[in-house]
CSV table of C-alpha atoms in Angstrom, one decimal:
chain,number,residue,atom,x,y,z
A,24,MET,CA,0.3,-0.2,0.0
A,25,CYS,CA,1.2,3.1,-1.3
A,26,ASP,CA,0.3,7.0,0.2
A,27,VAL,CA,-2.2,5.4,2.6
A,28,GLN,CA,-3.0,7.0,5.9
A,29,PHE,CA,-4.2,5.6,9.0
A,30,VAL,CA,-6.3,7.6,12.2
A,31,ALA,CA,-7.9,6.2,14.7
A,32,ALA,CA,-9.6,7.8,18.0
A,33,MET,CA,-10.6,6.0,21.1
A,34,GLY,CA,-11.7,6.8,24.9
A,35,PRO,CA,-9.6,5.8,27.5
A,36,PRO,CA,-9.2,2.6,28.7
A,37,GLY,CA,-11.6,0.9,31.1
A,38,GLY,CA,-15.6,0.0,31.4
A,39,GLY,CA,-15.4,-2.5,28.7
A,40,ARG,CA,-12.7,-0.5,26.5
A,41,ALA,CA,-9.4,-2.5,26.4
A,42,TYR,CA,-5.7,-1.2,26.1
A,43,VAL,CA,-3.9,-0.5,23.0
A,44,THR,CA,-0.5,-2.2,23.0
A,45,ASN,CA,2.7,-0.5,22.7
A,46,ARG,CA,3.1,-2.6,19.3
A,47,LEU,CA,0.3,-1.0,17.9
A,48,LEU,CA,0.7,2.5,19.0
A,49,ARG,CA,4.2,2.8,17.8
A,50,HIS,CA,2.5,3.5,14.5
A,51,PHE,CA,0.4,6.2,15.2
A,52,SER,CA,1.3,9.7,16.5
A,53,THR,CA,-0.6,10.2,19.3
A,54,LEU,CA,-2.4,13.1,20.6
A,55,ALA,CA,-4.3,13.1,24.0
A,56,CYS,CA,-7.0,15.8,25.2
A,57,ALA,CA,-7.2,17.0,28.8
A,58,GLN,CA,-10.6,17.0,30.4
A,59,VAL,CA,-11.9,19.9,30.7
A,60,GLU,CA,-11.7,22.0,34.2
A,61,SER,CA,-15.0,22.0,36.4
A,62,SER,CA,-14.2,25.6,36.5
A,63,THR,CA,-14.0,26.0,32.6
A,64,LEU,CA,-17.4,24.1,31.9
A,65,THR,CA,-19.1,26.5,34.7
A,66,GLY,CA,-18.2,29.7,32.8
A,67,ILE,CA,-18.9,28.6,29.4
A,68,PHE,CA,-22.3,27.3,30.5
A,69,SER,CA,-22.9,30.1,32.6
A,70,THR,CA,-22.1,32.9,30.3
A,71,ILE,CA,-24.6,31.0,27.8
A,72,LEU,CA,-27.3,30.4,29.7
A,73,GLU,CA,-27.0,33.9,31.3
A,74,TRP,CA,-26.7,35.5,27.8
A,75,HIS,CA,-30.0,33.5,26.9
A,76,LEU,CA,-31.9,34.6,29.7
A,77,SER,CA,-31.1,38.5,29.3
A,78,GLN,CA,-32.2,38.6,25.4
A,79,GLN,CA,-36.1,37.2,26.3
A,80,PRO,CA,-38.2,39.0,28.9
A,81,PHE,CA,-37.2,36.6,32.0
A,82,PRO,CA,-38.3,37.3,35.3
A,83,ALA,CA,-35.7,38.4,37.5
A,84,PRO,CA,-36.0,35.5,39.6
A,85,VAL,CA,-35.6,33.2,37.0
A,86,LYS,CA,-32.3,34.8,35.8
A,87,ALA,CA,-31.0,34.8,39.3
A,88,ILE,CA,-31.2,31.3,39.1
A,89,SER,CA,-29.0,30.4,36.0
A,90,LYS,CA,-25.5,29.8,37.8
A,91,ALA,CA,-27.2,27.4,40.3
A,92,LEU,CA,-28.9,25.4,37.6
A,93,VAL,CA,-25.1,25.2,35.4
A,94,ALA,CA,-23.9,24.1,38.7
A,95,ALA,CA,-27.0,21.5,39.0
A,96,THR,CA,-26.1,19.9,35.8
A,97,LEU,CA,-22.3,20.2,36.4
A,98,ALA,CA,-23.2,18.2,40.1
A,99,LEU,CA,-25.3,15.6,37.8
A,100,TYR,CA,-23.2,14.6,35.5
A,101,SER,CA,-20.0,14.7,36.8
A,102,THR,CA,-22.0,11.8,39.2
A,103,VAL,CA,-23.3,10.1,36.2
A,104,SER,CA,-20.3,9.9,34.2
A,105,THR,CA,-17.9,8.9,37.2
A,106,LYS,CA,-20.4,6.2,38.7
A,107,LEU,CA,-22.8,4.9,35.5
A,108,LEU,CA,-19.7,3.2,33.7
A,109,PRO,CA,-20.1,1.4,30.5
A,110,THR,CA,-20.1,-2.5,31.0
A,111,PRO,CA,-20.5,-5.0,28.4
A,112,ALA,CA,-24.6,-5.3,29.7
A,113,LYS,CA,-24.5,-1.3,29.7
A,114,SER,CA,-22.5,-0.5,27.0
A,115,HIS,CA,-24.3,2.7,25.9
A,116,TYR,CA,-23.3,4.1,29.5
A,117,LEU,CA,-21.6,7.1,28.0
A,118,PHE,CA,-21.8,10.4,28.7
A,119,ASN,CA,-19.8,13.1,27.6
A,120,LEU,CA,-19.9,17.0,27.1
A,121,ARG,CA,-22.5,16.8,24.4
A,122,ASP,CA,-25.1,15.5,27.2
A,123,PHE,CA,-24.6,18.3,29.5
A,124,ALA,CA,-24.5,20.6,26.7
A,125,ARG,CA,-28.3,19.1,25.8
A,126,VAL,CA,-29.9,19.7,29.7
A,127,VAL,CA,-28.8,23.5,29.2
A,128,GLN,CA,-30.1,23.7,25.3
A,129,GLY,CA,-33.2,22.0,26.2
A,130,VAL,CA,-33.8,24.2,29.5
A,131,MET,CA,-33.1,27.1,26.9
A,132,MET,CA,-36.0,25.9,24.2
A,133,LEU,CA,-38.4,27.6,26.5
A,134,PRO,CA,-39.8,30.8,25.7
A,135,ALA,CA,-40.3,33.3,28.2
A,136,SER,CA,-44.1,33.7,27.9
A,137,SER,CA,-44.5,30.1,28.5
A,138,LEU,CA,-43.7,30.7,32.4
A,139,PRO,CA,-46.4,31.6,34.8
A,140,THR,CA,-46.4,35.0,36.1
A,141,ASP,CA,-45.7,36.1,39.7
A,142,ASP,CA,-48.7,37.3,41.7
A,143,PRO,CA,-47.1,40.8,42.4
A,144,ALA,CA,-49.3,41.2,45.5
A,145,THR,CA,-47.5,38.6,47.4
A,146,PRO,CA,-43.6,39.7,47.2
A,147,ASN,CA,-42.5,37.7,49.0
A,148,ALA,CA,-43.9,34.1,48.1
A,149,PRO,CA,-41.8,31.8,46.2
A,150,SER,CA,-41.6,32.6,42.5
A,151,ALA,CA,-43.5,30.7,40.3
A,152,ALA,CA,-41.6,31.7,37.1
A,153,ALA,CA,-38.6,30.3,39.0
A,154,SER,CA,-40.1,27.0,40.5
A,155,GLY,CA,-41.6,26.8,36.9
A,156,TYR,CA,-38.0,26.8,35.4
A,157,LYS,CA,-36.4,24.8,37.9
A,158,ARG,CA,-38.9,22.0,37.4
A,159,LEU,CA,-37.9,22.3,33.6
A,160,TRP,CA,-34.7,21.6,34.3
A,161,VAL,CA,-35.2,18.4,36.4
A,162,HIS,CA,-37.4,17.4,33.2
A,163,GLU,CA,-34.5,17.8,30.9
A,164,ALA,CA,-32.0,15.9,33.4
A,165,LEU,CA,-34.3,13.3,33.3
A,166,ARG,CA,-34.5,13.3,29.8
A,167,VAL,CA,-31.0,13.2,28.9
A,168,PHE,CA,-29.6,10.8,31.7
A,169,TYR,CA,-32.9,9.0,33.5
A,170,ASP,CA,-34.4,8.2,29.9
A,171,ARG,CA,-30.8,5.9,29.3
A,172,LEU,CA,-30.5,3.9,32.3
A,173,VAL,CA,-32.5,0.2,31.9
A,174,GLY,CA,-32.8,-1.0,35.0
A,175,ASN,CA,-34.6,0.2,38.2
A,176,THR,CA,-31.3,0.0,40.7
A,177,ASP,CA,-30.0,2.5,37.7
A,178,ARG,CA,-32.9,4.6,37.9
A,179,GLY,CA,-33.1,4.5,41.7
A,180,TRP,CA,-29.6,5.8,42.0
A,181,LEU,CA,-29.9,8.2,39.9
A,182,LEU,CA,-33.5,9.6,41.4
A,183,GLU,CA,-31.5,9.5,44.3
A,184,GLN,CA,-28.8,11.4,43.5
A,185,LEU,CA,-31.3,14.2,41.6
A,186,ARG,CA,-33.2,15.1,45.1
A,187,GLY,CA,-29.5,15.5,46.7
A,188,ILE,CA,-28.6,18.0,44.0
A,189,VAL,CA,-31.9,19.7,43.8
A,190,SER,CA,-32.1,20.1,47.5
A,191,GLN,CA,-28.4,21.6,47.4
A,192,HIS,CA,-28.1,23.3,44.3
A,193,LEU,CA,-31.6,24.9,43.5
A,194,GLY,CA,-32.4,25.2,47.1
A,195,VAL,CA,-36.0,23.0,47.5
A,196,GLN,CA,-36.4,19.4,47.7
A,197,LEU,CA,-37.3,16.9,44.6
A,198,ASP,CA,-40.7,16.0,46.3
A,199,GLN,CA,-42.1,19.6,46.9
A,200,LEU,CA,-40.8,21.0,43.2
A,201,MET,CA,-42.4,18.2,41.5
A,202,ALA,CA,-45.4,17.5,43.6
A,203,HIS,CA,-48.0,17.7,40.8
A,204,LEU,CA,-47.0,14.6,39.9
A,205,LEU,CA,-48.3,12.9,43.2
A,206,GLN,CA,-51.0,11.1,43.7
A,207,PRO,CA,-53.3,12.0,47.5
A,208,GLY,CA,-51.9,10.0,49.6
A,209,GLN,CA,-48.5,10.1,48.2
A,210,SER,CA,-46.1,12.4,49.9
A,211,GLU,CA,-42.1,11.0,48.0
A,212,ILE,CA,-42.0,11.2,44.2
A,213,GLY,CA,-40.5,7.7,42.9
A,214,GLN,CA,-39.9,6.0,39.4
A,215,GLU,CA,-44.1,5.6,39.3
A,216,GLN,CA,-44.6,9.4,39.7
A,217,LEU,CA,-41.9,9.7,36.8
A,218,ARG,CA,-44.0,7.9,34.1
A,219,ARG,CA,-46.8,10.3,33.9
């Protein structure tokens, strides 16, 4: 063979991916890309989301939670990508920055006019618009990460992680935020409620 070049790409070994021998690697010029720092991801996606919220007439309480939404997305993405590794039975458990971006892009799809309006007569009440935007974030996180999971064990684990992340970063309990999914007599959001 003359004038032929081979180009190859691979992810890091582990999670079902084998190591490549030095005997094969010696035929390639090896380039490696470092993982993006968390602070860089926060800066990039915070800037994008803040710009988006400033371009439409979003209420101030929604604009105020943009950094919290990005921090929650980063926490969820980091947890999922380190704990839910691919195995032969779950080879599609590959999470990358596109998943992070899909959550942020999904949140940005909502027009400002679709959010509920806050009652000016009760200025100290929690913002209905901010709560709606937080619910949208939960929906997008579930769409991107939860829907990809195959077992009830993994789904239950992710739901518990989401419970902690929502409480820590968004300042509200998941069961309180998603209370509209609960039937009379129920007090906790579970997998059954999320299917509705």
